[in-house]
mmCIF file of C-alpha atoms in Angstrom:
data_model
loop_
_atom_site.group_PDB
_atom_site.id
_atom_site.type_symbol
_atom_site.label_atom_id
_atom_site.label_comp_id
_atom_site.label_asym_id
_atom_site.label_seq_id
_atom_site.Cartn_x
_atom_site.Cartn_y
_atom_site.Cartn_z
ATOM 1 C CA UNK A 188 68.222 58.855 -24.656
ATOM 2 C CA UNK A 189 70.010 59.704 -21.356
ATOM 3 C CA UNK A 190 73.318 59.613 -22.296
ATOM 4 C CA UNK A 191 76.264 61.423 -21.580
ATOM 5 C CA UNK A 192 79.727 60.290 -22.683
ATOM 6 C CA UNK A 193 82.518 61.408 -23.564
ATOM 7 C CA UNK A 194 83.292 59.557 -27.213
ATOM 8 C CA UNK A 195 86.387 61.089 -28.669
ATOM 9 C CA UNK A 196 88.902 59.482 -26.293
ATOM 10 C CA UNK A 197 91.509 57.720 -28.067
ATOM 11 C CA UNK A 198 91.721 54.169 -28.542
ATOM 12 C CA UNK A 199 95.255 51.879 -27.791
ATOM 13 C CA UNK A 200 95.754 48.242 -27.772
ATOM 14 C CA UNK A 201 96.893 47.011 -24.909
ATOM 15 C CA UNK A 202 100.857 45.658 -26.001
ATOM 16 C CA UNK A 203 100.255 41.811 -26.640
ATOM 17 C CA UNK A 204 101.794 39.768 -23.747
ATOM 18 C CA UNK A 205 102.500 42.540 -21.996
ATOM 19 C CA UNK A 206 100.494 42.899 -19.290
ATOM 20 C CA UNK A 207 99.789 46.408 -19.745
ATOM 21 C CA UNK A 208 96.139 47.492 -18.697
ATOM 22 C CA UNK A 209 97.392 50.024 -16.778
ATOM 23 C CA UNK A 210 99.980 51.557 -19.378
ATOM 24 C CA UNK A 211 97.463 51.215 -21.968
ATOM 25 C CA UNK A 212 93.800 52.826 -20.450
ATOM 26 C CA UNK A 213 96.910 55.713 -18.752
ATOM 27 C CA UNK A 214 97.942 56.336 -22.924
ATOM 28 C CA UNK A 215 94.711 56.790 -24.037
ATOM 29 C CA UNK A 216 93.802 59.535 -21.413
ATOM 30 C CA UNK A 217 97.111 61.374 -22.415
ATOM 31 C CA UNK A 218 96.408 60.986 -26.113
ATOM 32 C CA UNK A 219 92.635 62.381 -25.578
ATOM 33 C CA UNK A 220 94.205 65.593 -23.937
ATOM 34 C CA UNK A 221 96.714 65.469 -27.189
ATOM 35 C CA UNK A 222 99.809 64.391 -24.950
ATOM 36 C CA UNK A 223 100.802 61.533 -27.735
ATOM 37 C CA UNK A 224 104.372 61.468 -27.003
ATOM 38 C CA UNK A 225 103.065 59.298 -23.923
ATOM 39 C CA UNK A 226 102.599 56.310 -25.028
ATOM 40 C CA UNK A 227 101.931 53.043 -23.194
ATOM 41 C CA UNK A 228 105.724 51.759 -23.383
ATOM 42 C CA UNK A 229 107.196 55.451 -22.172
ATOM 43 C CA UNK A 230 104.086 55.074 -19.554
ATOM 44 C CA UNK A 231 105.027 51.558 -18.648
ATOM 45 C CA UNK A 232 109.255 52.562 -18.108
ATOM 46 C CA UNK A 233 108.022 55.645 -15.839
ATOM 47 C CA UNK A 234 105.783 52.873 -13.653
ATOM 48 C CA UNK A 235 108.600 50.134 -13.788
ATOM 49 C CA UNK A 236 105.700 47.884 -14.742
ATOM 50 C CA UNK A 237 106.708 44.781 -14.477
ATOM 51 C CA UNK A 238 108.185 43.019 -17.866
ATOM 52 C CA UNK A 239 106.690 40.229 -19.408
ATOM 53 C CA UNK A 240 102.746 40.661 -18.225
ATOM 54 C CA UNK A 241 103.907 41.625 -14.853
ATOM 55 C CA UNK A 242 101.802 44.172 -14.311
ATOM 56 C CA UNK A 243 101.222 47.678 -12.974
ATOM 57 C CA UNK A 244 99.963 48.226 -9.389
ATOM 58 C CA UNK A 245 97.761 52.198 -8.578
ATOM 59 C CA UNK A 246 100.951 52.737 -6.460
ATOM 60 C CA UNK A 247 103.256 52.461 -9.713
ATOM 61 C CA UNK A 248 101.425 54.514 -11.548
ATOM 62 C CA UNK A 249 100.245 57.159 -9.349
ATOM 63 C CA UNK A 250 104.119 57.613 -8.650
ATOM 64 C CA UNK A 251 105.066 58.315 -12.213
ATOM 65 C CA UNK A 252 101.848 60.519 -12.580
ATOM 66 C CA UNK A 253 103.047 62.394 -10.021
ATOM 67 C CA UNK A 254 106.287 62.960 -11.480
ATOM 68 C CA UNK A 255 105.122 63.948 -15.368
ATOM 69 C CA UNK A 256 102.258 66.537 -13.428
ATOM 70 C CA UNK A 257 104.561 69.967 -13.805
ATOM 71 C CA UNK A 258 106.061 69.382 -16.524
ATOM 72 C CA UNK A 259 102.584 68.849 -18.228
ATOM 73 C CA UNK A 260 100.477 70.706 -16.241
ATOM 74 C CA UNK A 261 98.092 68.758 -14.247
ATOM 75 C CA UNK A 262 97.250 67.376 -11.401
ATOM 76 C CA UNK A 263 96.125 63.658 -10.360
ATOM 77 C CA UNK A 264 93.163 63.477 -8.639
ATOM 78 C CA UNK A 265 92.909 60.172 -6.987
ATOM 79 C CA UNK A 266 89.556 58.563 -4.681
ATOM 80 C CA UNK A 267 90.285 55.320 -3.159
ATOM 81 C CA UNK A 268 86.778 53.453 -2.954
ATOM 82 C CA UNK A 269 87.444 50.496 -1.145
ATOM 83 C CA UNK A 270 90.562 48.459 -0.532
ATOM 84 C CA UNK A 271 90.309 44.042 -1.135
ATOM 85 C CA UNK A 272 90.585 43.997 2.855
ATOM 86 C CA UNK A 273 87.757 46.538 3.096
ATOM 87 C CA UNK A 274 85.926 44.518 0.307
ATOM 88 C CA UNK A 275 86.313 41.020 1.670
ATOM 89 C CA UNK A 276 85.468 42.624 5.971
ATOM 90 C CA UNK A 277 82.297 44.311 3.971
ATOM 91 C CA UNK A 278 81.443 41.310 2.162
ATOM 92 C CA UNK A 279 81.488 38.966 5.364
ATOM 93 C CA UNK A 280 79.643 41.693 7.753
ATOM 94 C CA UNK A 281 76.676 41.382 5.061
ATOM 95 C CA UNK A 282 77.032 37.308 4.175
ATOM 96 C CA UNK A 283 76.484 36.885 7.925
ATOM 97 C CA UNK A 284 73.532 39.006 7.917
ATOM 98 C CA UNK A 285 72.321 36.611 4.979
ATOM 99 C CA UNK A 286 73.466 33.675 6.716
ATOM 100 C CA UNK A 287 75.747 32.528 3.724
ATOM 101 C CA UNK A 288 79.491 31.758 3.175
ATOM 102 C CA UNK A 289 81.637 33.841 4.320
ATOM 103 C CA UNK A 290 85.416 34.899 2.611
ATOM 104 C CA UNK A 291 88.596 33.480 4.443
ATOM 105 C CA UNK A 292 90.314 36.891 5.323
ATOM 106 C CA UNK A 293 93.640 34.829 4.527
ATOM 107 C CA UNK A 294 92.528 34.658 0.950
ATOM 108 C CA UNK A 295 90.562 38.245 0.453
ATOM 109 C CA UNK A 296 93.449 40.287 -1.081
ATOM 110 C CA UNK A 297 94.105 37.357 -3.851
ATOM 111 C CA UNK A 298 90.391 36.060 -3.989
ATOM 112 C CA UNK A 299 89.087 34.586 -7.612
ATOM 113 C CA UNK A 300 86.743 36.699 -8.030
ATOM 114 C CA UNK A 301 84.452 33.118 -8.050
ATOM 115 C CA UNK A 302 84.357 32.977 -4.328
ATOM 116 C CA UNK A 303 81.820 36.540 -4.471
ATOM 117 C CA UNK A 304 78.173 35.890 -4.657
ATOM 118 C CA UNK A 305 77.387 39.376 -6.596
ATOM 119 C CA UNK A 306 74.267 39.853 -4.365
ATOM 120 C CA UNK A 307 75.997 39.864 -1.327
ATOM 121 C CA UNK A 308 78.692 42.181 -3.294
ATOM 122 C CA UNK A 309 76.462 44.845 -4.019
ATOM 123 C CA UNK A 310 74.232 44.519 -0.982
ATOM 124 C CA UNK A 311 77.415 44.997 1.019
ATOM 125 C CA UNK A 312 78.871 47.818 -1.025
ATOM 126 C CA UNK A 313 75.482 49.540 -1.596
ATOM 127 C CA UNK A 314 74.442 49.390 2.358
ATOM 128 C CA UNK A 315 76.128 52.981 2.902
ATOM 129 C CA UNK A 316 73.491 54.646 0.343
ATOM 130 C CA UNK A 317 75.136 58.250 0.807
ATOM 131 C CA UNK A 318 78.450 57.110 -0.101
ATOM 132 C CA UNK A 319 77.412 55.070 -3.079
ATOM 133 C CA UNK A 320 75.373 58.327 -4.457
ATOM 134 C CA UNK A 321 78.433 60.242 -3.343
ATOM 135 C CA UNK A 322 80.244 58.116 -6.060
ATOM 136 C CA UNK A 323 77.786 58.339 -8.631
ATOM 137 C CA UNK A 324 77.792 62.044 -8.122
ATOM 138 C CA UNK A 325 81.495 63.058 -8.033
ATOM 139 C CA UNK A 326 81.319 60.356 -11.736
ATOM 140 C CA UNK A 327 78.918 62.025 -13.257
ATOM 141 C CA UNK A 328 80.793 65.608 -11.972
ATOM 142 C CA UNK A 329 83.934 64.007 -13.668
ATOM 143 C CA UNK A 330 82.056 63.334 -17.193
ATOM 144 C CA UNK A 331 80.195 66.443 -18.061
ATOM 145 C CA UNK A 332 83.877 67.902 -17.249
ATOM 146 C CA UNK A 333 85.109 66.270 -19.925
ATOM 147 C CA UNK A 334 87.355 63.928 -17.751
ATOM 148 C CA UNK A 335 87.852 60.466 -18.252
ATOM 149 C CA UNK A 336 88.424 58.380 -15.297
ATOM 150 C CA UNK A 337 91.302 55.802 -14.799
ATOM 151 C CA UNK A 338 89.408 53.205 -12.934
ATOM 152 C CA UNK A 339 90.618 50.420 -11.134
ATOM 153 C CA UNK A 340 88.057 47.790 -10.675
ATOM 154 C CA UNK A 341 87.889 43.868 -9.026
ATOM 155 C CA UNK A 342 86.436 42.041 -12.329
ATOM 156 C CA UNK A 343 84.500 38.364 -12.341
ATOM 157 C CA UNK A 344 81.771 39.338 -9.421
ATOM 158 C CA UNK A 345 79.546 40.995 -11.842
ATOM 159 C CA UNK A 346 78.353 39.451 -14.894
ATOM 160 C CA UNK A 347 79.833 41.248 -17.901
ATOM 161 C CA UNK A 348 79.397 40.243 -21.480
ATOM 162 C CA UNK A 349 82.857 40.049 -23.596
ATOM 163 C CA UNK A 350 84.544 41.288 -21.068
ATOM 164 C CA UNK A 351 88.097 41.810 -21.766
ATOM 165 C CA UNK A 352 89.547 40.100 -18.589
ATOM 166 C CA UNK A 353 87.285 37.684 -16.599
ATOM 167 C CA UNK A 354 89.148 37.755 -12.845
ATOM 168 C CA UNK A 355 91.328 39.129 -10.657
ATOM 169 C CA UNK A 356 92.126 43.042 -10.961
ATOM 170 C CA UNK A 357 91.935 45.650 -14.138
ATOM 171 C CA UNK A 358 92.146 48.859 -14.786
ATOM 172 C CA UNK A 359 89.744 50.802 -17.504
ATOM 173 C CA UNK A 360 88.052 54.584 -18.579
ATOM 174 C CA UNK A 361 84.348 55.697 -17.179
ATOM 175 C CA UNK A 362 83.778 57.406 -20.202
ATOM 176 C CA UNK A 363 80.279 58.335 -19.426
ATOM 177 C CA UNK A 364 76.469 57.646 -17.486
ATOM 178 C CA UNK A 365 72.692 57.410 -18.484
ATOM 179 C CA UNK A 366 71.369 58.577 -14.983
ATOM 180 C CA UNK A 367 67.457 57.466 -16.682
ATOM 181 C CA UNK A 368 68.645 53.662 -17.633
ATOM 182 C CA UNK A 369 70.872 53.941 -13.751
ATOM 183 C CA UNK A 370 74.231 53.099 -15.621
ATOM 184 C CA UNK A 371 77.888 54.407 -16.291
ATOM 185 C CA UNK A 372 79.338 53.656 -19.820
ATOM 186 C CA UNK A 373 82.955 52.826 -19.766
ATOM 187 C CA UNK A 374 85.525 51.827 -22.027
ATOM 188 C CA UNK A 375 87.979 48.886 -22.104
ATOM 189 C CA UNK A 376 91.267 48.679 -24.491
ATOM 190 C CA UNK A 377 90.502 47.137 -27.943
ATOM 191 C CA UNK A 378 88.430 47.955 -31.049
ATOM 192 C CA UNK A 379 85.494 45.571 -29.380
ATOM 193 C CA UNK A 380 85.123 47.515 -26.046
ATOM 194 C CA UNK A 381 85.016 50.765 -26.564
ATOM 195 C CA UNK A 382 81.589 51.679 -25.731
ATOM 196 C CA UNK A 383 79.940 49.119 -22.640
ATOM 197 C CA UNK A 384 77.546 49.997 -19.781
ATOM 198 C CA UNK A 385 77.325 48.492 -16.106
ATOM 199 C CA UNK A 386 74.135 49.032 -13.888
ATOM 200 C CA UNK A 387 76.046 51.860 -11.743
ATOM 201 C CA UNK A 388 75.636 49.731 -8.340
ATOM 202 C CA UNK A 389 77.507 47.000 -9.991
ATOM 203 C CA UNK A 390 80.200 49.823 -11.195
ATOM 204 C CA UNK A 391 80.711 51.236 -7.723
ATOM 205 C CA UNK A 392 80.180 47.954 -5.949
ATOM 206 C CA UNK A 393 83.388 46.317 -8.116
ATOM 207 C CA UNK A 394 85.020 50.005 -7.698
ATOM 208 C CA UNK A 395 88.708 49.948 -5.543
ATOM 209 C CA UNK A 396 90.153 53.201 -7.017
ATOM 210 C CA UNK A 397 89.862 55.965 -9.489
ATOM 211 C CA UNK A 398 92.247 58.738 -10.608
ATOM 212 C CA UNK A 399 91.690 61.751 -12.964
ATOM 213 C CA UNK A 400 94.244 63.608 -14.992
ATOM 214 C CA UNK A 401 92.928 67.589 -14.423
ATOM 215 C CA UNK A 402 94.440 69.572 -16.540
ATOM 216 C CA UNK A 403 95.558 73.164 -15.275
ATOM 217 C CA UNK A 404 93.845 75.984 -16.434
#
């Protein structure tokens, strides 16, 4: 039908209480490339997450990627779509051109995710047509690799059914595309969201960062 995903990757449950989206979607790419002695607590130690549903910020866990690469041989490949500031100066550029509410920039790097009209969202994000096919592209070059993607998305613009978190920031796999139905498949923690599919403009317009564990050949 179109598809192309990768299915065999792992599945790990997210610690309860802990906090540990990051840790979690990080173990699962290291147990799909057989690398089980990485699990999402020794993940979480190397990233200093925070304890008790602190939390894991890209920096954190780029860091500690960095520092497992040699001795496992890989590298990190990392593309940074879009930081919140770039977001929330994107989103205002194309609310005025819609003559709608605009963000407070005071508020953009914390903004509930409440305060985005999705239209505006996508319209902004999807404006730059080469770079959003850019990102569907180097996606889709990713998959038929074999290569899950750590992706860090903004979550509560775009409507999602189940979703595992409804706001703020989270981190999950693109695990695959259907470039005839115009969607990515990706693939949350738990038994309940392991398969899901986004319209791709949605994906890339709620996209901030995503990193790829190559493995050396």
């Amino acid at each position: 039908d179109g598809t192309v995903w990768i299915k065999n990757v792992p599945m790990v449950e997210s610690a309860k209480g802990s906090g540990y989206c990051v840790p979690a979607t990080v173990a699962r790419v290291f147990a799909y490339y057989g690398m089980d002695s990485l699990d999402q607590h020794v993940i979480a130690a190397l990233c200093q997450s925070g304890s008790k549903g602190g939390g894991t910020t890209m920096t954190q866990m780029r860091n500690a990627l960095q520092g497992l690469s040699k001795k496992y041989n890989y590298a990190l490949k990392t593309a940074q779509d879009c930081t919140m500031e770039e977001m929330v100066t994107l989103y205002n550029q194309e609310a005025k051109k819609q003559q709608v509410e605009t963000l407070s920039p005071a508020r953009g790097s914390i903004a509930d995710s409440k305060l985005f009209d999705a239209d505006v969202l996508r319209a902004a994000r999807t404006r730059n047509a080469a770079k959003a096919k850019k990102w569907m592209a180097e996606v889709k070059k990713c998959i038929d690799a074999g290569e899950p993607i750590i992706w860090d998305v903004k979550v509560g613009v775009f409507e999602e059914k189940n979703s595992q978190q409804m706001d703020g920031f989270h981190t999950r796999l693109i695990v695959g595309y259907n470039l005839q139905n115009k969607t990515i498949i990706y693939s949350d923690w738990g038994a309940k969201h392991i398969r899901k599919e986004l319209p791709w403009k949605d994906a890339y317009s709620m996209s901030l960062e995503r990193n790829v564990i190559r493995l050396a050949h």
